[in-house]
Amino acid sequence: MTQNLHPPFCILLVDDEPAWLRSLSLTLERSAGITNILTCQDSRQVEGILNSRKVGLILLDLTMPHISGEDLLTMIAEQHPETATIVISGMNQLETAVRCMKIGAFDYFVKTVEEDRLVGGVLRAIRMLELQRENFEMSSRVLTGELRRPEAFTAIITANRAMHAIFSYVEAVAVSPQPLLITGESGVGKELLARATHLLSGCAGPLVAVNVAGLDDTVFSDTLFGHTKGAFTGADQQRRGMIEEAADGTLFLDEIGDLSIPSQVKLLRLLQEGEYFPLGSDRPKRLKARIIVATHHNLAQKEADGRFRRDLFYRLRTHHVHVPPLRERKEDIPLLLDYFLGQVARSLGKKKPTPPRELAQLLATYSFPGNVRELKAMIYDAVSVHRDHILSMDTFLRGIGRPDPLPVAPVPEGNPFSHLDRLPTFAEATELLAAEAITRAKGNQTIAARLLGISQPALSKRLKLARGQE
């Protein structure tokens, strides 16, 4: 079981036999898609290569002229401890293997070993090095609390600490070849995080986004894998799949929780084997793209219910971030309001309107089931009909389910003061009425004023006058 890997370091093959170097290079490229390989026939050149190139893994022969493999292994362990070494020897000797492991070798193989076992050992070493790097990156982010490339997240407007922690995590795992799973409710900005990850990955290819919701198994296969001419009725020409379109880049599969079980099996095979077959073809193609997936579903619950394959679930969540909903980061509402007002005004060719001071407070009382996307839609609607200098609250009140005009409680029949022995003063009556309206409006004076049929400044003025007369 292999996968396509492009570690951010070189793999150095050291052997005095050129035929063996060629054979091993072809094996790693064909079986694992590893192409960033250096070869060295002269053991005296190894130290210079390590000092000048970023080598993460060395496959080292033991029996060589000039400098022996064991001496090189000792030098590597002392001077380049961050570099892993796999010994590949023509001798099947237990004592030699134990000695090499004690010096610091990651693994030991005999040259006659099966090809799959050798490739598997290389992949394990690469994964170990990746985990070490990711742990170091995460630790450094936690300690410093700073982003190295904050510009990658400029499209995500937030002051929320949980969101900034997500940014740090994404920056740390962006270069990993393993899948990234992004979960969160609809409208929280999962695709924006995917785009930031792609930007940070340094991948030369494009980011290709595919929404897989509603695709049956055949359409899913054709969309991702493509097809050959004549693969099915109507296939009058060859078509490249989205995987091929995303070569050397990132393939973003949105709404992955909606995949059917047969499509889940095909995605799992793609991730495990690192290759796929276009429809109608018996020649495999290699996966050359990083995979990012997103869903608003609870995949753990779907897996427990048998609606999502367990093996695929654990494969996808190697790296995982959960984006909190807008109702859990209400400190972002004023920032998003200001940002979208400017963005929408520019798109409509209008001057940016001034929002009422109470608008952010009003919006903070709403749960926003549609999250940031819903807030943007509200603002777009409000700016579209805006004419005055101050932005009207009416569109937002309707949007959050408080229609304009706001319903007023019916006045009871008769005189509500007729049963009182002492009539309240105008000041007392004004303050009591205002207090009841504010209670019903949950503290929001703008809504309380609308319940009373007056403006918010008028309500404030009457409250001040009433309190001044006590």
XYZ file of C-alpha atoms in Angstrom:
470
model
C 0.000 0.000 0.000
C 1.648 3.206 -1.163
C 0.806 6.822 -1.595
C 2.061 9.769 -3.558
C 4.534 11.740 -1.460
C 6.491 14.906 -2.106
C 8.413 15.520 1.136
C 10.008 18.978 1.436
C 13.479 17.417 1.529
C 15.694 15.307 -0.682
C 16.270 11.570 -0.348
C 19.922 10.617 -0.850
C 20.862 7.177 -2.201
C 24.484 6.192 -1.494
C 25.972 3.124 -3.188
C 29.057 2.466 -5.297
C 27.009 0.391 -7.769
C 25.372 2.676 -10.424
C 22.999 -0.081 -11.560
C 21.620 -0.448 -8.020
C 21.166 3.344 -7.715
C 19.207 3.450 -10.973
C 17.064 0.480 -9.959
C 16.275 1.912 -6.510
C 15.457 5.354 -7.927
C 13.009 3.829 -10.422
C 11.418 1.687 -7.707
C 10.755 4.666 -5.433
C 9.387 6.773 -8.277
C 7.186 4.030 -9.724
C 5.878 2.611 -6.441
C 5.585 5.770 -4.294
C 5.776 8.716 -6.686
C 8.954 9.999 -4.993
C 11.021 12.047 -7.436
C 13.152 14.376 -5.293
C 16.030 11.890 -5.180
C 19.798 12.479 -5.158
C 22.294 9.703 -5.913
C 25.916 9.405 -4.839
C 28.458 6.736 -5.945
C 31.422 8.111 -3.991
C 31.116 7.898 -0.207
C 33.636 10.764 0.148
C 31.082 13.193 -1.287
C 28.335 12.452 1.239
C 29.421 14.974 3.881
C 29.591 17.788 1.327
C 26.108 16.929 0.018
C 24.677 16.979 3.536
C 26.234 20.383 4.200
C 24.885 21.923 0.997
C 21.486 20.281 0.463
C 18.385 19.713 2.604
C 18.522 15.929 2.929
C 15.923 14.331 5.184
C 16.508 10.631 4.492
C 19.547 8.606 3.393
C 19.469 5.077 1.967
C 22.990 3.863 2.670
C 24.989 0.865 1.490
C 27.445 -0.559 4.012
C 30.180 -2.033 1.817
C 31.849 0.760 -0.174
C 35.418 1.832 -0.954
C 37.035 4.924 0.634
C 34.610 5.466 3.555
C 32.582 2.529 4.857
C 28.846 2.711 5.412
C 29.248 2.289 9.168
C 31.673 5.211 9.345
C 29.241 7.349 7.332
C 26.415 6.266 9.632
C 28.413 7.406 12.667
C 29.194 10.764 11.026
C 25.550 11.296 10.103
C 24.356 10.466 13.623
C 26.842 12.905 15.176
C 26.745 15.827 12.728
C 23.269 15.524 11.165
C 21.016 13.931 13.806
C 17.914 15.392 12.134
C 18.539 13.162 9.089
C 17.160 9.605 9.132
C 19.204 6.752 7.689
C 18.074 3.403 6.305
C 20.851 0.884 5.799
C 20.563 -1.336 2.712
C 23.219 -4.012 2.762
C 24.120 -7.030 0.692
C 24.872 -8.896 3.933
C 22.119 -10.557 5.955
C 23.918 -10.466 9.294
C 22.021 -9.949 12.540
C 25.036 -8.580 14.446
C 25.672 -5.957 11.745
C 22.020 -4.926 11.745
C 21.967 -4.568 15.541
C 25.193 -2.530 15.478
C 23.802 -0.178 12.841
C 20.576 0.323 14.787
C 22.571 1.163 17.913
C 24.600 3.748 15.995
C 21.371 5.416 14.908
C 19.941 3.753 11.782
C 16.155 4.054 11.397
C 15.888 0.665 9.667
C 17.971 -2.094 8.068
C 17.183 -4.011 4.869
C 18.961 -6.629 2.816
C 19.218 -5.846 -0.899
C 17.367 -9.020 -1.798
C 14.311 -8.019 0.252
C 10.967 -7.694 -1.508
C 10.409 -4.374 -3.229
C 7.203 -3.616 -1.303
C 8.901 -4.038 2.084
C 11.683 -1.658 1.131
C 9.273 0.977 -0.186
C 7.160 0.568 2.959
C 10.229 1.233 5.110
C 10.992 4.401 3.154
C 7.400 5.623 3.547
C 7.501 4.965 7.303
C 10.688 6.997 7.597
C 9.201 9.861 5.598
C 6.075 9.861 7.758
C 8.188 9.868 10.930
C 10.162 12.877 9.659
C 6.941 14.676 8.731
C 5.476 14.101 12.190
C 8.641 15.409 13.807
C 8.508 18.534 11.656
C 4.797 19.074 12.298
C 5.270 18.674 16.065
C 8.117 21.181 15.995
C 6.045 23.622 13.937
C 3.066 23.283 16.262
C 5.224 23.713 19.365
C 6.851 26.843 17.968
C 3.431 28.327 17.094
C 2.099 27.626 20.575
C 5.149 29.150 22.234
C 5.314 32.285 20.092
C 1.629 32.697 19.271
C 2.678 34.358 16.027
C 2.039 33.524 12.406
C 4.945 33.482 10.003
C 2.733 34.295 7.022
C -0.344 36.140 8.306
C -1.027 37.461 4.805
C -2.357 34.004 3.865
C -5.383 34.624 6.119
C -6.293 38.179 5.080
C -9.558 36.960 3.498
C -10.758 35.718 6.909
C -11.869 38.649 9.082
C -11.601 37.711 12.762
C -10.349 38.779 16.167
C -11.346 35.482 17.783
C -8.644 33.572 19.695
C -9.955 30.168 18.594
C -9.749 31.263 14.964
C -6.165 32.462 15.407
C -5.285 29.092 16.971
C -6.723 27.443 13.846
C -4.536 29.701 11.689
C -1.459 28.541 13.610
C -2.392 24.887 13.150
C -3.099 25.314 9.437
C 0.219 27.084 8.930
C 1.993 24.185 10.642
C 0.389 21.394 8.590
C 0.062 23.225 5.265
C 3.121 21.523 3.739
C 2.096 18.025 4.862
C 1.067 15.677 2.024
C -1.574 14.081 4.265
C -5.270 15.027 3.906
C -6.717 17.971 5.827
C -10.307 17.727 7.102
C -12.143 21.020 7.709
C -15.442 20.773 9.585
C -17.939 23.436 10.583
C -21.436 24.669 9.881
C -22.402 26.005 6.468
C -21.218 29.551 5.895
C -18.338 29.664 8.406
C -15.621 29.980 5.750
C -14.296 26.459 5.241
C -13.279 27.125 1.639
C -11.373 30.252 2.702
C -9.315 28.065 5.054
C -8.709 25.587 2.236
C -7.436 28.411 0.027
C -5.162 29.674 2.806
C -3.773 26.148 3.252
C -3.096 25.877 -0.466
C -1.317 29.239 -0.465
C 0.861 28.211 2.477
C 1.659 24.793 0.989
C 3.867 26.273 -1.707
C 2.313 23.950 -4.293
C 3.020 25.158 -7.821
C -0.257 23.857 -9.244
C -3.764 25.311 -8.834
C -6.411 24.791 -6.191
C -9.329 22.953 -7.793
C -12.578 22.973 -5.787
C -15.294 20.358 -6.335
C -18.606 20.241 -4.452
C -19.427 16.536 -4.289
C -22.862 16.907 -2.668
C -25.528 15.216 -4.751
C -23.127 13.413 -7.103
C -23.991 9.781 -7.693
C -21.155 7.294 -7.908
C -20.801 7.411 -11.704
C -20.761 11.202 -11.891
C -18.352 11.342 -8.937
C -15.936 8.972 -10.691
C -16.166 10.841 -13.988
C -15.725 14.230 -12.272
C -12.652 13.198 -10.306
C -11.000 10.609 -12.559
C -12.066 11.709 -16.044
C -12.699 9.283 -18.891
C -11.265 8.022 -22.148
C -12.917 8.382 -25.525
C -15.648 5.768 -25.908
C -15.719 4.930 -22.185
C -19.514 5.171 -22.227
C -22.308 6.290 -24.513
C -21.782 9.937 -25.347
C -18.080 9.962 -24.426
C -16.974 11.161 -27.864
C -13.692 12.557 -26.598
C -11.256 12.133 -23.725
C -11.816 14.309 -20.642
C -9.342 15.086 -17.880
C -10.631 14.600 -14.345
C -10.349 17.162 -11.559
C -7.487 15.189 -10.011
C -5.432 15.728 -13.140
C -6.508 19.385 -13.319
C -5.136 19.826 -9.770
C -1.747 18.213 -10.544
C 1.043 19.636 -8.333
C -1.609 21.657 -6.526
C -4.557 21.048 -4.210
C -7.843 19.221 -4.771
C -10.548 20.570 -2.445
C -13.563 18.275 -2.046
C -16.402 20.162 -0.370
C -19.374 18.492 1.385
C -17.495 15.192 1.666
C -20.041 13.964 4.225
C -22.624 13.595 1.453
C -20.619 10.979 -0.487
C -22.279 7.636 -1.135
C -20.618 4.507 0.244
C -19.385 3.342 -3.228
C -17.801 6.757 -3.808
C -16.241 6.622 -0.338
C -14.580 3.330 -1.309
C -13.074 4.945 -4.422
C -11.810 7.940 -2.476
C -10.233 5.648 0.128
C -8.478 3.646 -2.597
C -7.202 6.875 -4.133
C -5.697 7.988 -0.812
C -4.236 4.572 -0.022
C -2.795 3.660 -3.387
C -1.953 7.138 -4.650
C -3.287 6.231 -8.090
C -6.577 6.067 -9.996
C -8.040 4.791 -13.264
C -9.911 7.152 -15.626
C -13.206 5.594 -16.717
C -12.579 3.241 -19.629
C -8.814 3.015 -19.016
C -6.765 0.091 -17.727
C -3.672 2.257 -17.195
C -3.427 3.937 -13.786
C -2.480 7.565 -13.250
C -0.723 8.868 -10.169
C -2.256 11.245 -7.677
C -0.130 14.395 -7.757
C -2.324 16.698 -5.671
C -2.766 17.420 -1.969
C -6.280 16.516 -0.786
C -8.352 18.844 1.418
C -11.927 17.906 2.323
C -14.688 19.785 4.123
C -18.126 19.020 5.511
C -20.832 20.533 7.689
C -21.811 17.043 8.873
C -20.663 15.377 12.096
C -18.527 12.676 10.462
C -17.893 10.890 13.758
C -21.648 10.468 14.216
C -22.108 9.376 10.601
C -19.318 6.829 11.061
C -20.939 5.537 14.262
C -24.265 5.220 12.405
C -22.625 3.246 9.584
C -23.168 5.977 6.989
C -19.475 6.825 6.623
C -16.637 4.321 6.337
C -14.482 4.128 9.435
C -11.236 3.551 7.513
C -11.881 6.596 5.325
C -12.854 8.714 8.343
C -9.574 7.985 10.119
C -7.605 8.481 6.909
C -9.177 11.911 6.314
C -8.771 13.249 9.828
C -4.970 12.957 9.920
C -5.084 16.753 10.125
C -8.365 18.259 11.315
C -9.669 21.742 12.124
C -13.178 22.678 13.271
C -14.291 26.212 12.457
C -16.526 27.682 15.196
C -19.884 29.210 14.185
C -20.378 32.975 14.182
C -22.555 32.841 17.317
C -19.464 31.620 19.222
C -17.307 34.514 18.011
C -19.583 37.523 18.283
C -16.599 39.820 18.698
C -16.159 39.356 14.948
C -19.561 40.843 14.087
C -18.477 44.542 14.180
C -15.373 43.695 12.108
C -17.353 41.729 9.538
C -20.038 44.428 9.411
C -17.484 47.113 8.596
C -15.639 44.892 6.082
C -18.748 43.783 4.177
C -20.248 47.282 4.137
C -17.157 48.491 2.294
C -16.964 45.451 0.019
C -20.641 45.511 -0.952
C -20.703 49.299 -1.430
C -17.762 49.041 -3.857
C -19.431 46.234 -5.807
C -22.613 48.315 -6.141
C -20.799 51.544 -6.972
C -22.068 53.266 -3.838
C -20.460 55.202 -1.020
C -19.921 53.110 2.092
C -22.910 53.776 4.404
C -22.613 54.548 8.096
C -24.277 51.888 10.266
C -26.311 52.887 13.334
C -24.394 52.434 16.565
C -27.005 49.946 17.760
C -26.730 47.672 14.703
C -23.802 45.551 15.934
C -25.579 45.140 19.290
C -28.762 44.062 17.523
C -26.903 41.522 15.360
C -25.187 40.092 18.444
C -28.598 38.995 19.732
C -29.110 36.770 16.678
C -27.831 33.181 16.385
C -26.927 33.371 12.647
C -27.697 29.795 11.541
C -26.225 30.721 8.154
C -23.110 32.181 9.814
C -20.877 34.657 7.960
C -22.564 33.926 4.631
C -25.933 34.936 6.103
C -24.512 38.144 7.580
C -23.017 39.096 4.221
C -26.354 38.463 2.482
C -28.136 40.715 5.004
C -25.620 43.490 4.436
C -25.872 43.136 0.655
C -29.655 43.483 0.856
C -29.447 46.501 3.162
C -26.860 48.340 1.057
C -28.775 47.588 -2.149
C -31.790 49.600 -0.949
C -29.782 52.161 1.044
C -30.220 55.846 0.125
C -29.572 57.963 3.211
C -26.303 58.582 5.035
C -27.231 56.333 7.978
C -27.939 52.702 7.106
C -31.509 51.639 7.884
C -32.112 48.946 10.509
C -35.263 47.695 8.772
C -33.591 45.096 6.535
C -31.688 43.622 9.473
C -34.772 43.516 11.703
C -36.617 41.545 9.028
C -33.585 39.346 8.456
C -33.358 38.256 12.083
C -37.077 37.536 12.266
C -38.268 40.756 13.860
C -40.503 42.203 11.119
C -40.962 45.884 10.578
C -43.038 47.311 12.077
C -42.400 45.367 15.269
C -45.528 43.855 16.786
C -46.970 45.867 19.626
C -48.712 44.106 22.478
C -52.450 44.856 22.479
C -53.604 47.465 24.997
C -56.106 45.972 27.453
C -59.659 47.250 27.202
C -60.618 49.999 29.575
C -58.325 52.299 31.499
C -55.331 50.399 32.935
C -55.038 53.018 35.702
C -58.702 52.926 36.846
C -58.057 50.423 39.640
C -55.212 52.423 41.199
C -55.730 54.448 44.374
C -52.887 56.780 43.410
C -52.186 57.716 39.824
C -48.479 57.643 38.770
C -46.883 60.881 37.697
C -46.017 61.323 34.032
C -42.353 60.750 34.939
C -43.158 57.516 36.793
C -45.418 56.247 34.032
C -42.806 57.039 31.368
C -40.041 55.223 33.239
C -42.188 52.174 34.019
C -43.390 51.904 30.421
C -39.846 52.286 29.088
C -38.528 49.702 31.558
C -41.121 47.163 30.412
C -40.305 47.809 26.749
C -36.558 47.391 27.397
C -37.221 44.140 29.259
C -39.245 42.775 26.351
C -36.512 43.895 23.942
C -33.879 42.076 26.036
C -32.002 45.276 26.781
C -31.878 46.646 23.242
C -33.055 50.275 23.334
C -33.564 50.468 19.568
C -36.033 47.598 19.630
C -37.657 48.971 22.825
C -38.219 52.319 21.096
C -39.890 50.585 18.180
C -42.187 48.753 20.588
C -43.227 52.149 21.978
C -43.621 53.667 18.503
C -40.905 56.306 19.005
C -37.281 56.749 17.934
C -34.369 55.554 20.056
C -33.075 59.129 20.683
C -36.610 60.129 21.778
C -36.716 57.197 24.206
C -33.354 58.174 25.694
C -34.471 61.796 26.055
C -37.727 60.844 27.812
C -35.883 58.531 30.188
C -33.495 61.326 31.138
C -36.368 63.764 31.696
C -38.295 61.226 33.768
C -35.329 60.456 35.985
C -34.574 64.140 36.405
C -38.078 64.795 37.770
C -37.946 62.143 40.476
